[in-house]
PDB file of C-alpha atoms in Angstrom:
ATOM      1  CA  UNK Q 226      80.228 -52.302   8.374  1.00 68.00           C
ATOM      2  CA  UNK Q 227      77.483 -51.594   5.835  1.00 81.00           C
ATOM      3  CA  UNK Q 228      74.511 -53.194   7.705  1.00 91.00           C
ATOM      4  CA  UNK Q 229      72.176 -51.775   4.932  1.00 94.00           C
ATOM      5  CA  UNK Q 230      72.725 -52.953   1.390  1.00 95.00           C
ATOM      6  CA  UNK Q 231      71.374 -51.987  -1.952  1.00 96.00           C
ATOM      7  CA  UNK Q 232      73.363 -53.726  -4.270  1.00 92.00           C
ATOM      8  CA  UNK Q 233      72.036 -52.214  -7.676  1.00 94.00           C
ATOM      9  CA  UNK Q 234      73.422 -48.385  -8.113  1.00 94.00           C
ATOM     10  CA  UNK Q 235      70.438 -48.008 -11.137  1.00 96.00           C
ATOM     11  CA  UNK Q 236      67.668 -49.287 -12.943  1.00 97.00           C
ATOM     12  CA  UNK Q 237      65.778 -48.451 -15.488  1.00 98.00           C
ATOM     13  CA  UNK Q 238      61.954 -49.617 -16.796  1.00 98.00           C
ATOM     14  CA  UNK Q 239      59.495 -48.400 -19.566  1.00 98.00           C
ATOM     15  CA  UNK Q 240      56.557 -46.900 -18.440  1.00 97.00           C
ATOM     16  CA  UNK Q 241      53.679 -48.943 -17.316  1.00 97.00           C
ATOM     17  CA  UNK Q 242      55.849 -52.061 -16.156  1.00 97.00           C
ATOM     18  CA  UNK Q 243      56.714 -53.448 -12.877  1.00 98.00           C
ATOM     19  CA  UNK Q 244      59.544 -51.503 -10.895  1.00 98.00           C
ATOM     20  CA  UNK Q 245      61.604 -53.435  -8.510  1.00 98.00           C
ATOM     21  CA  UNK Q 246      64.140 -52.472  -6.154  1.00 98.00           C
ATOM     22  CA  UNK Q 247      65.770 -54.665  -3.537  1.00 98.00           C
ATOM     23  CA  UNK Q 248      67.831 -54.107  -0.256  1.00 97.00           C
ATOM     24  CA  UNK Q 249      69.466 -56.750   1.660  1.00 97.00           C
ATOM     25  CA  UNK Q 250      70.272 -56.239   5.680  1.00 96.00           C
ATOM     26  CA  UNK Q 251      72.546 -58.042   8.252  1.00 94.00           C
ATOM     27  CA  UNK Q 252      71.023 -57.082  11.391  1.00 91.00           C
ATOM     28  CA  UNK Q 253      67.912 -59.316  12.341  1.00 91.00           C
ATOM     29  CA  UNK Q 254      67.101 -56.427  15.488  1.00 90.00           C
ATOM     30  CA  UNK Q 255      65.923 -54.094  13.009  1.00 92.00           C
ATOM     31  CA  UNK Q 256      62.438 -53.708  13.685  1.00 90.00           C
ATOM     32  CA  UNK Q 257      60.841 -51.348  10.710  1.00 93.00           C
ATOM     33  CA  UNK Q 258      62.081 -51.126   7.120  1.00 96.00           C
ATOM     34  CA  UNK Q 259      61.550 -48.137   5.410  1.00 96.00           C
ATOM     35  CA  UNK Q 260      61.554 -46.935   1.767  1.00 97.00           C
ATOM     36  CA  UNK Q 261      62.847 -43.100   1.260  1.00 97.00           C
ATOM     37  CA  UNK Q 262      62.743 -41.259  -2.529  1.00 97.00           C
ATOM     38  CA  UNK Q 263      64.570 -38.479  -3.457  1.00 96.00           C
ATOM     39  CA  UNK Q 264      64.883 -36.309  -6.236  1.00 95.00           C
ATOM     40  CA  UNK Q 265      67.719 -34.496  -7.508  1.00 92.00           C
ATOM     41  CA  UNK Q 266      69.052 -30.972  -4.869  1.00 89.00           C
ATOM     42  CA  UNK Q 267      65.925 -32.081  -2.604  1.00 93.00           C
ATOM     43  CA  UNK Q 268      65.630 -33.988   0.973  1.00 95.00           C
ATOM     44  CA  UNK Q 269      64.566 -37.753   1.180  1.00 96.00           C
ATOM     45  CA  UNK Q 270      60.880 -38.071   1.541  1.00 96.00           C
ATOM     46  CA  UNK Q 271      59.234 -41.051   3.406  1.00 95.00           C
ATOM     47  CA  UNK Q 272      57.547 -43.428   0.432  1.00 97.00           C
ATOM     48  CA  UNK Q 273      56.062 -47.005   2.904  1.00 96.00           C
ATOM     49  CA  UNK Q 274      57.567 -48.597   5.395  1.00 95.00           C
ATOM     50  CA  UNK Q 275      56.980 -51.965   6.634  1.00 96.00           C
ATOM     51  CA  UNK Q 276      57.248 -53.711  10.214  1.00 94.00           C
ATOM     52  CA  UNK Q 277      59.718 -56.864  11.050  1.00 94.00           C
ATOM     53  CA  UNK Q 278      56.580 -58.877  11.664  1.00 94.00           C
ATOM     54  CA  UNK Q 279      54.776 -58.524   8.348  1.00 96.00           C
ATOM     55  CA  UNK Q 280      55.978 -59.826   5.144  1.00 96.00           C
ATOM     56  CA  UNK Q 281      53.515 -57.490   2.621  1.00 97.00           C
ATOM     57  CA  UNK Q 282      52.819 -53.647   2.891  1.00 97.00           C
ATOM     58  CA  UNK Q 283      50.978 -51.963   0.241  1.00 97.00           C
ATOM     59  CA  UNK Q 284      49.976 -48.553  -0.432  1.00 96.00           C
ATOM     60  CA  UNK Q 285      48.813 -47.521  -3.947  1.00 97.00           C
ATOM     61  CA  UNK Q 286      51.462 -48.598  -6.707  1.00 97.00           C
ATOM     62  CA  UNK Q 287      53.853 -49.338  -3.876  1.00 98.00           C
ATOM     63  CA  UNK Q 288      54.335 -52.663  -2.289  1.00 98.00           C
ATOM     64  CA  UNK Q 289      57.012 -53.489   0.305  1.00 98.00           C
ATOM     65  CA  UNK Q 290      57.746 -57.126   0.815  1.00 98.00           C
ATOM     66  CA  UNK Q 291      60.262 -58.639   3.529  1.00 98.00           C
ATOM     67  CA  UNK Q 292      61.809 -62.087   3.356  1.00 97.00           C
ATOM     68  CA  UNK Q 293      62.897 -61.854   7.121  1.00 96.00           C
ATOM     69  CA  UNK Q 294      65.135 -65.335   6.492  1.00 96.00           C
ATOM     70  CA  UNK Q 295      66.611 -63.631   3.314  1.00 97.00           C
ATOM     71  CA  UNK Q 296      67.393 -60.696   5.133  1.00 97.00           C
ATOM     72  CA  UNK Q 297      65.827 -58.964   1.820  1.00 97.00           C
ATOM     73  CA  UNK Q 298      63.246 -56.628   1.339  1.00 97.00           C
ATOM     74  CA  UNK Q 299      62.002 -55.110  -1.907  1.00 98.00           C
ATOM     75  CA  UNK Q 300      60.084 -52.468  -3.326  1.00 98.00           C
ATOM     76  CA  UNK Q 301      57.939 -52.397  -6.654  1.00 98.00           C
ATOM     77  CA  UNK Q 302      56.185 -49.878  -8.099  1.00 98.00           C
ATOM     78  CA  UNK Q 303      53.210 -51.049 -10.481  1.00 97.00           C
ATOM     79  CA  UNK Q 304      52.776 -49.116 -13.054  1.00 97.00           C
ATOM     80  CA  UNK Q 305      55.777 -47.400 -12.948  1.00 98.00           C
ATOM     81  CA  UNK Q 306      55.630 -43.755 -14.251  1.00 97.00           C
ATOM     82  CA  UNK Q 307      58.021 -41.127 -15.367  1.00 97.00           C
ATOM     83  CA  UNK Q 308      57.743 -39.141 -12.117  1.00 96.00           C
ATOM     84  CA  UNK Q 309      58.948 -41.509 -10.432  1.00 97.00           C
ATOM     85  CA  UNK Q 310      62.613 -41.480 -11.564  1.00 98.00           C
ATOM     86  CA  UNK Q 311      64.567 -40.971  -8.356  1.00 97.00           C
ATOM     87  CA  UNK Q 312      67.145 -42.162  -6.377  1.00 97.00           C
ATOM     88  CA  UNK Q 313      65.040 -44.829  -3.452  1.00 98.00           C
ATOM     89  CA  UNK Q 314      66.984 -45.135  -0.711  1.00 97.00           C
ATOM     90  CA  UNK Q 315      66.244 -48.310   1.979  1.00 97.00           C
ATOM     91  CA  UNK Q 316      66.619 -47.817   5.229  1.00 96.00           C
ATOM     92  CA  UNK Q 317      66.448 -49.656   8.416  1.00 94.00           C
ATOM     93  CA  UNK Q 318      65.754 -48.834  12.129  1.00 90.00           C
ATOM     94  CA  UNK Q 319      65.911 -50.429  15.708  1.00 82.00           C
ATOM     95  CA  UNK Q 320      68.082 -53.129  17.091  1.00 66.00           C
ATOM     96  CA  UNK Q 321      69.756 -52.824  20.315  1.00 59.00           C
ATOM     97  CA  UNK Q 322      69.834 -49.608  22.423  1.00 59.00           C
ATOM     98  CA  UNK Q 323      67.242 -48.194  20.196  1.00 63.00           C
ATOM     99  CA  UNK Q 324      67.791 -44.405  19.657  1.00 69.00           C
ATOM    100  CA  UNK Q 325      65.893 -43.938  16.349  1.00 77.00           C
ATOM    101  CA  UNK Q 326      67.972 -42.942  13.974  1.00 84.00           C
ATOM    102  CA  UNK Q 327      68.017 -44.522  10.501  1.00 90.00           C
ATOM    103  CA  UNK Q 328      70.350 -46.979   8.772  1.00 92.00           C
ATOM    104  CA  UNK Q 329      70.423 -46.170   4.813  1.00 94.00           C
ATOM    105  CA  UNK Q 330      71.604 -48.148   2.051  1.00 94.00           C
ATOM    106  CA  UNK Q 331      73.448 -45.902  -0.490  1.00 93.00           C
ATOM    107  CA  UNK Q 332      70.450 -45.743  -3.181  1.00 95.00           C
ATOM    108  CA  UNK Q 333      69.396 -47.033  -6.197  1.00 97.00           C
ATOM    109  CA  UNK Q 334      68.384 -44.429  -9.292  1.00 97.00           C
ATOM    110  CA  UNK Q 335      65.731 -45.671 -11.113  1.00 98.00           C
ATOM    111  CA  UNK Q 336      65.018 -44.073 -14.472  1.00 98.00           C
ATOM    112  CA  UNK Q 337      60.991 -44.836 -15.634  1.00 97.00           C
ATOM    113  CA  UNK Q 338      61.502 -44.261 -19.676  1.00 96.00           C
ATOM    114  CA  UNK Q 339      57.969 -42.767 -21.453  1.00 93.00           C
TER     115      UNK Q 339
ATOM    116  CA  UNK C  98      55.162 -23.978   4.257  1.00 66.00           C
ATOM    117  CA  UNK C  99      58.081 -25.939   4.463  1.00 71.00           C
ATOM    118  CA  UNK C 100      58.028 -28.663   7.189  1.00 92.00           C
ATOM    119  CA  UNK C 101      62.142 -28.528   7.586  1.00 96.00           C
ATOM    120  CA  UNK C 102      64.037 -25.961   6.521  1.00 96.00           C
ATOM    121  CA  UNK C 103      68.151 -25.802   6.150  1.00 96.00           C
ATOM    122  CA  UNK C 104      70.282 -23.028   5.823  1.00 96.00           C
ATOM    123  CA  UNK C 105      71.608 -22.000   3.800  1.00 97.00           C
ATOM    124  CA  UNK C 106      71.565 -24.545   0.853  1.00 96.00           C
ATOM    125  CA  UNK C 107      75.049 -24.214  -0.682  1.00 97.00           C
ATOM    126  CA  UNK C 108      78.508 -23.285   0.981  1.00 97.00           C
ATOM    127  CA  UNK C 109      81.693 -22.962  -0.747  1.00 97.00           C
ATOM    128  CA  UNK C 110      84.121 -22.031   1.559  1.00 97.00           C
ATOM    129  CA  UNK C 111      88.208 -21.811   2.159  1.00 97.00           C
ATOM    130  CA  UNK C 112      90.065 -25.180   4.475  1.00 97.00           C
ATOM    131  CA  UNK C 113      90.482 -24.119   8.104  1.00 97.00           C
ATOM    132  CA  UNK C 114      87.369 -21.783   8.525  1.00 97.00           C
ATOM    133  CA  UNK C 115      84.638 -22.462  10.719  1.00 97.00           C
ATOM    134  CA  UNK C 116      81.100 -22.401   9.378  1.00 97.00           C
ATOM    135  CA  UNK C 117      77.488 -23.013  10.541  1.00 97.00           C
ATOM    136  CA  UNK C 118      74.115 -24.898   9.050  1.00 97.00           C
ATOM    137  CA  UNK C 119      71.093 -24.212  10.511  1.00 97.00           C
ATOM    138  CA  UNK C 120      68.179 -25.940  10.746  1.00 97.00           C
ATOM    139  CA  UNK C 121      64.372 -25.605  11.895  1.00 97.00           C
ATOM    140  CA  UNK C 122      61.036 -27.431  11.918  1.00 96.00           C
ATOM    141  CA  UNK C 123      57.436 -26.532  12.342  1.00 96.00           C
ATOM    142  CA  UNK C 124      56.096 -30.078  12.605  1.00 94.00           C
ATOM    143  CA  UNK C 125      56.398 -29.721  16.606  1.00 92.00           C
ATOM    144  CA  UNK C 126      58.735 -32.775  16.466  1.00 92.00           C
ATOM    145  CA  UNK C 127      60.771 -33.212  19.635  1.00 91.00           C
ATOM    146  CA  UNK C 128      63.563 -34.892  17.809  1.00 92.00           C
ATOM    147  CA  UNK C 129      66.108 -33.444  15.171  1.00 94.00           C
ATOM    148  CA  UNK C 130      68.774 -35.174  13.569  1.00 94.00           C
ATOM    149  CA  UNK C 131      72.077 -34.266  11.161  1.00 95.00           C
ATOM    150  CA  UNK C 132      72.798 -36.481   8.511  1.00 95.00           C
ATOM    151  CA  UNK C 133      75.648 -36.434   6.379  1.00 95.00           C
ATOM    152  CA  UNK C 134      75.515 -37.770   2.552  1.00 94.00           C
ATOM    153  CA  UNK C 135      79.035 -38.155   1.165  1.00 88.00           C
ATOM    154  CA  UNK C 136      80.650 -38.521  -2.299  1.00 82.00           C
ATOM    155  CA  UNK C 137      79.655 -42.226  -2.212  1.00 79.00           C
ATOM    156  CA  UNK C 138      76.185 -41.494  -1.630  1.00 82.00           C
ATOM    157  CA  UNK C 139      75.640 -43.148   1.656  1.00 85.00           C
ATOM    158  CA  UNK C 140      73.587 -40.728   4.279  1.00 92.00           C
ATOM    159  CA  UNK C 141      74.850 -41.907   7.480  1.00 92.00           C
ATOM    160  CA  UNK C 142      73.686 -40.145  10.607  1.00 92.00           C
ATOM    161  CA  UNK C 143      75.990 -37.823  12.960  1.00 93.00           C
ATOM    162  CA  UNK C 144      74.216 -36.255  15.496  1.00 90.00           C
ATOM    163  CA  UNK C 145      70.633 -36.473  16.797  1.00 91.00           C
ATOM    164  CA  UNK C 146      68.691 -34.128  19.645  1.00 90.00           C
ATOM    165  CA  UNK C 147      65.622 -34.884  21.795  1.00 88.00           C
ATOM    166  CA  UNK C 148      64.322 -31.925  22.912  1.00 84.00           C
ATOM    167  CA  UNK C 149      67.352 -30.304  23.126  1.00 82.00           C
ATOM    168  CA  UNK C 150      69.512 -32.990  24.331  1.00 86.00           C
ATOM    169  CA  UNK C 151      72.117 -34.917  22.422  1.00 87.00           C
ATOM    170  CA  UNK C 152      71.093 -38.490  22.167  1.00 85.00           C
ATOM    171  CA  UNK C 153      73.521 -39.747  19.558  1.00 82.00           C
ATOM    172  CA  UNK C 154      76.908 -38.635  18.646  1.00 82.00           C
ATOM    173  CA  UNK C 155      77.939 -41.013  15.626  1.00 83.00           C
ATOM    174  CA  UNK C 156      81.877 -40.974  16.221  1.00 76.00           C
ATOM    175  CA  UNK C 157      82.054 -37.665  14.164  1.00 85.00           C
ATOM    176  CA  UNK C 158      84.702 -35.510  14.690  1.00 89.00           C
ATOM    177  CA  UNK C 159      84.647 -32.748  17.602  1.00 90.00           C
ATOM    178  CA  UNK C 160      85.376 -30.271  14.906  1.00 94.00           C
ATOM    179  CA  UNK C 161      81.673 -30.650  14.842  1.00 94.00           C
ATOM    180  CA  UNK C 162      79.463 -29.221  17.121  1.00 92.00           C
ATOM    181  CA  UNK C 163      75.492 -29.559  17.661  1.00 92.00           C
ATOM    182  CA  UNK C 164      73.769 -27.158  19.237  1.00 92.00           C
ATOM    183  CA  UNK C 165      69.593 -26.955  19.894  1.00 92.00           C
ATOM    184  CA  UNK C 166      68.563 -23.794  21.531  1.00 91.00           C
ATOM    185  CA  UNK C 167      65.313 -25.177  21.371  1.00 91.00           C
ATOM    186  CA  UNK C 168      63.611 -28.191  20.452  1.00 89.00           C
ATOM    187  CA  UNK C 169      62.160 -26.842  16.939  1.00 94.00           C
ATOM    188  CA  UNK C 170      66.095 -25.946  16.120  1.00 95.00           C
ATOM    189  CA  UNK C 171      69.253 -28.066  15.366  1.00 95.00           C
ATOM    190  CA  UNK C 172      72.291 -25.726  14.239  1.00 95.00           C
ATOM    191  CA  UNK C 173      75.476 -27.437  13.257  1.00 96.00           C
ATOM    192  CA  UNK C 174      78.890 -25.488  13.610  1.00 96.00           C
ATOM    193  CA  UNK C 175      81.955 -27.006  11.987  1.00 96.00           C
ATOM    194  CA  UNK C 176      85.217 -25.584  12.735  1.00 96.00           C
ATOM    195  CA  UNK C 177      88.697 -25.761  10.992  1.00 97.00           C
ATOM    196  CA  UNK C 178      86.889 -27.155   7.794  1.00 96.00           C
ATOM    197  CA  UNK C 179      88.350 -29.831   5.968  1.00 96.00           C
ATOM    198  CA  UNK C 180      88.690 -31.192   2.411  1.00 95.00           C
ATOM    199  CA  UNK C 181      86.808 -34.227   3.553  1.00 93.00           C
ATOM    200  CA  UNK C 182      84.144 -32.186   5.258  1.00 95.00           C
ATOM    201  CA  UNK C 183      82.686 -31.772   1.200  1.00 96.00           C
ATOM    202  CA  UNK C 184      79.431 -33.492   1.804  1.00 95.00           C
ATOM    203  CA  UNK C 185      75.700 -32.546   1.529  1.00 96.00           C
ATOM    204  CA  UNK C 186      74.293 -32.181   4.584  1.00 97.00           C
ATOM    205  CA  UNK C 187      70.646 -32.930   5.681  1.00 97.00           C
ATOM    206  CA  UNK C 188      68.415 -32.043   8.754  1.00 97.00           C
ATOM    207  CA  UNK C 189      65.715 -34.482   9.634  1.00 96.00           C
ATOM    208  CA  UNK C 190      63.013 -34.320  12.124  1.00 95.00           C
ATOM    209  CA  UNK C 191      60.627 -36.977  13.950  1.00 92.00           C
ATOM    210  CA  UNK C 192      58.283 -37.669  16.663  1.00 89.00           C
ATOM    211  CA  UNK C 193      59.386 -40.939  18.195  1.00 79.00           C
ATOM    212  CA  UNK C 194      56.558 -43.303  19.583  1.00 75.00           C
ATOM    213  CA  UNK C 195      55.488 -46.939  19.048  1.00 69.00           C
ATOM    214  CA  UNK C 196      56.041 -47.784  15.772  1.00 74.00           C
ATOM    215  CA  UNK C 197      58.077 -47.011  12.743  1.00 77.00           C
ATOM    216  CA  UNK C 198      60.150 -43.361  13.146  1.00 81.00           C
ATOM    217  CA  UNK C 199      59.223 -41.732   9.988  1.00 90.00           C
ATOM    218  CA  UNK C 200      62.076 -38.906   9.860  1.00 93.00           C
ATOM    219  CA  UNK C 201      60.940 -35.680   7.928  1.00 94.00           C
ATOM    220  CA  UNK C 202      63.996 -33.946   6.050  1.00 96.00           C
ATOM    221  CA  UNK C 203      65.470 -31.221   5.023  1.00 97.00           C
ATOM    222  CA  UNK C 204      66.715 -29.943   1.336  1.00 96.00           C
ATOM    223  CA  UNK C 205      70.028 -30.095   2.365  1.00 96.00           C
ATOM    224  CA  UNK C 206      73.003 -28.230   2.627  1.00 97.00           C
ATOM    225  CA  UNK C 207      75.573 -29.043   0.118  1.00 96.00           C
ATOM    226  CA  UNK C 208      79.339 -27.763   1.500  1.00 97.00           C
ATOM    227  CA  UNK C 209      82.154 -27.601  -0.518  1.00 96.00           C
ATOM    228  CA  UNK C 210      85.323 -27.094   0.781  1.00 96.00           C
ATOM    229  CA  UNK C 211      87.821 -25.569  -1.432  1.00 95.00           C
TER     230      UNK C 211
END
């Protein structure tokens, strides 16, 4: 039962263009959504989050959009840079019996070409 | 100065052996976690401790036993290792409160069982 899904395993974009990474979820009780970035042989690092009561959160080149009715969120990176090439994980927290655990999607590998 | 550290980074061992992975965080967080990333790249919660008390145990075989000697350390001991235990294990920590539960991850331990 995969509550958080990232259906695109990979994405390739040109430097300077927009990268859009998508994530779908099934549990309407989630109260926070987070994006993590992971380089090879390193642990995931926190990028940006959004509360379920908001529909947009922006931090520099990174913007996360939340569409609660569609149970869908997306991460926009503008402009994309070669250093953004990494695996991006969507994660959700909250729900009944909230224990603080994060439920992760399977990740999308982003490649930004110079 | 590393915030969340794990040792060893790589671990290769034979089936049936017992091994331990250590984790330490210097962030002063109260909660620590173990996640497993399997061959399909899913990151799944295994255990969580809050101030040395077990709060999450996600249907993990009892061959896996976490131990938290103090709130800055969460070790993972695995008995009778099996081929299916091969994965990357990530330790994480956070300071739960109101709001988003941002978790900080260690670099991971790649366990290979032969």
